[in-house]
XYZ file of C-alpha atoms in Angstrom:
228
model
C 77.920 58.976 5.221
C 76.797 61.722 2.678
C 76.283 60.918 -0.854
C 79.086 61.961 -3.028
C 78.179 64.160 -6.071
C 81.120 64.933 -8.973
C 80.081 68.300 -10.591
C 81.686 68.618 -13.852
C 81.583 72.284 -15.628
C 83.681 74.595 -17.352
C 81.881 77.662 -15.767
C 83.207 78.599 -12.336
C 79.865 80.377 -11.301
C 77.588 77.421 -12.115
C 79.860 74.836 -10.339
C 79.908 77.174 -7.236
C 75.961 77.597 -7.413
C 75.501 73.647 -8.296
C 77.837 73.034 -5.228
C 75.770 75.351 -2.760
C 72.661 73.405 -3.790
C 74.297 69.984 -3.432
C 75.368 71.110 -0.019
C 71.963 72.618 1.119
C 70.912 68.893 0.145
C 73.367 67.359 2.322
C 75.487 66.115 -0.332
C 79.347 66.004 -0.592
C 80.853 67.941 -3.528
C 83.650 67.156 -5.722
C 84.453 69.689 -8.907
C 85.865 69.429 -12.139
C 86.389 72.511 -14.338
C 86.977 70.125 -17.541
C 86.485 66.539 -19.177
C 90.253 64.988 -18.395
C 90.071 65.857 -14.860
C 86.483 64.300 -14.744
C 88.067 61.369 -16.090
C 90.708 60.951 -13.532
C 88.039 61.501 -10.838
C 85.782 58.849 -11.789
C 89.026 56.668 -12.254
C 90.242 57.275 -8.902
C 86.796 57.768 -6.924
C 83.613 56.619 -6.509
C 80.560 58.725 -6.789
C 77.006 58.670 -6.486
C 75.890 60.463 -9.028
C 77.405 62.841 -11.624
C 76.307 66.370 -12.674
C 77.540 66.943 -16.235
C 77.822 69.963 -18.701
C 78.286 69.328 -22.237
C 80.401 71.742 -23.534
C 83.575 71.622 -21.406
C 86.095 72.901 -23.965
C 88.413 69.877 -23.970
C 85.905 67.608 -24.786
C 82.136 67.183 -25.080
C 80.440 65.834 -21.734
C 78.729 63.014 -24.277
C 82.382 61.351 -24.272
C 82.734 61.157 -20.687
C 79.121 59.429 -20.719
C 80.271 57.011 -23.285
C 83.606 56.420 -21.340
C 81.836 55.324 -18.078
C 79.227 53.439 -19.649
C 82.004 51.429 -21.539
C 84.007 51.247 -18.501
C 81.016 49.351 -16.733
C 80.556 52.696 -14.373
C 76.505 52.808 -13.714
C 76.704 56.042 -11.697
C 73.953 58.178 -12.381
C 74.263 60.970 -14.709
C 72.454 64.295 -14.681
C 73.211 66.539 -17.812
C 72.848 70.329 -17.159
C 73.481 72.101 -20.388
C 72.825 75.008 -22.121
C 72.073 73.408 -25.184
C 68.415 72.738 -25.359
C 67.908 71.223 -28.764
C 66.209 67.776 -28.779
C 68.855 66.178 -30.253
C 70.937 67.126 -27.776
C 68.839 65.646 -24.892
C 67.719 62.174 -26.404
C 71.282 61.741 -27.327
C 72.481 62.284 -23.827
C 69.652 59.875 -22.634
C 70.457 57.141 -25.208
C 74.185 57.152 -24.241
C 73.103 56.589 -20.437
C 72.303 59.805 -19.024
C 69.549 59.590 -16.185
C 68.365 63.158 -17.153
C 68.640 66.071 -18.749
C 67.987 69.521 -17.642
C 68.696 72.932 -19.751
C 70.397 76.183 -18.120
C 69.134 78.548 -16.906
C 67.763 76.211 -14.434
C 66.212 76.681 -11.219
C 68.232 75.117 -8.215
C 65.442 73.795 -5.921
C 64.476 71.647 -8.966
C 67.773 70.735 -10.056
C 68.458 69.609 -5.712
C 64.670 67.729 -6.075
C 65.853 65.628 -8.950
C 69.445 64.683 -7.908
C 67.684 63.435 -4.534
C 64.824 61.542 -6.635
C 67.673 59.840 -8.494
C 69.771 58.837 -5.424
C 66.481 57.416 -3.923
C 65.936 55.302 -6.881
C 69.398 54.290 -7.558
C 69.444 52.986 -3.810
C 66.380 50.964 -3.992
C 67.428 49.339 -7.155
C 71.066 48.477 -5.683
C 68.972 46.974 -2.897
C 66.344 45.020 -5.106
C 69.726 43.670 -6.564
C 71.616 42.295 -3.743
C 71.748 38.630 -3.470
C 72.064 38.782 0.310
C 69.620 41.064 2.485
C 70.399 41.662 6.055
C 67.972 43.119 8.629
C 69.003 42.991 11.936
C 69.264 38.974 13.058
C 67.083 38.148 9.770
C 68.900 37.129 6.594
C 67.367 36.570 3.179
C 69.440 34.929 0.520
C 67.539 36.062 -2.980
C 69.261 33.363 -4.840
C 67.981 30.594 -3.193
C 65.295 32.256 -1.316
C 66.294 30.740 1.909
C 65.626 32.797 5.433
C 67.657 32.819 8.483
C 67.435 34.139 11.874
C 70.487 34.611 13.778
C 72.364 32.022 11.259
C 69.476 29.442 11.737
C 67.468 28.815 8.811
C 63.640 29.558 9.121
C 61.559 27.285 7.315
C 58.639 29.060 5.386
C 55.895 28.104 3.067
C 55.620 29.767 -0.294
C 53.178 32.665 0.450
C 55.017 32.744 3.927
C 58.050 33.499 1.990
C 56.694 35.917 -0.184
C 55.402 37.797 2.671
C 58.421 37.727 4.830
C 60.343 38.895 1.213
C 58.255 41.832 0.898
C 59.040 42.941 4.765
C 62.472 42.811 4.281
C 62.779 44.258 1.265
C 60.944 47.171 3.055
C 61.758 47.620 6.621
C 59.731 50.039 8.502
C 57.243 50.644 5.636
C 53.683 50.235 6.641
C 51.624 48.142 4.307
C 47.872 48.522 3.860
C 46.207 45.162 3.539
C 45.351 46.389 -0.184
C 49.251 46.545 -0.585
C 49.643 43.088 0.893
C 46.737 41.638 -1.379
C 48.578 43.095 -4.518
C 52.111 41.966 -3.450
C 51.370 38.495 -2.589
C 48.265 37.353 -4.002
C 47.674 39.492 -7.034
C 45.310 42.493 -7.540
C 42.666 40.247 -9.491
C 42.683 37.414 -6.549
C 39.875 38.610 -4.115
C 41.281 37.748 -0.564
C 39.608 38.552 2.774
C 41.188 40.130 5.751
C 41.233 36.521 7.477
C 43.477 35.251 5.031
C 46.030 37.791 5.522
C 45.577 37.514 9.355
C 46.377 33.769 9.197
C 49.532 34.019 7.176
C 50.516 37.170 9.244
C 50.248 34.956 12.521
C 51.906 31.813 11.228
C 55.029 34.184 10.121
C 54.797 35.701 13.474
C 55.159 32.269 14.730
C 58.215 31.327 12.987
C 60.323 34.407 13.691
C 58.956 36.272 16.840
C 60.621 35.312 20.083
C 56.956 35.503 21.680
C 54.346 35.651 18.585
C 51.556 36.788 21.236
C 53.875 39.910 21.916
C 55.663 40.597 18.437
C 58.046 43.015 18.002
C 58.946 42.576 14.411
C 55.823 42.308 12.674
C 53.752 44.815 14.339
C 50.073 46.020 13.669
C 49.222 49.242 12.595
C 45.762 50.089 14.276
C 43.014 50.479 11.344
C 46.204 50.408 8.431
C 48.001 47.278 8.144
C 51.520 46.131 9.214
C 55.196 47.265 9.291
C 58.112 44.936 9.670
C 60.742 46.402 12.514
C 64.155 44.815 11.968
């Protein structure tokens, strides 16, 4: 499902331009021409990001940010405003805006910034989950207990740290240096054999056949990848 964007601006030309930019990035748009309409939309619908002008005629965009944050709505907000004073940008960011762009803007830059904010927000939401599910594997982050098809997998401290890293980042390739930093710390010298030992131990506990692993696979010359 496409991410949903709420575009709030009293200028119909700007609304149309932003709508085209968002649609070109495969994002679904809802348009609001004033603050009152935006507040109604935010009350009745969920969005993944809000693109917000400050001067809206019936109210200032700052009021919308204040309302959202007071109501516990954590949806990212990108302010796109013709007001380019430092005070305005600093004030907007202090209220909880995630970015502040001044008009006129480059459409390609706005599109890239929106996608970057959405990626960061998705990653943050993923990290804050108490239960992470990856295929047949489950991690309860509050207890650091691991399960495969509902049956608990008993892991050592280092095995738990290693498997947690993989579960949080499925399909990502981890080099040996990256694993050093994540599991042992950057100031600790660990040889390749130590990593191989823990990878093999983990495979022995999660793979159907540790000699023919299908979940923790070796990327030759680079490192390892977890495939759910």
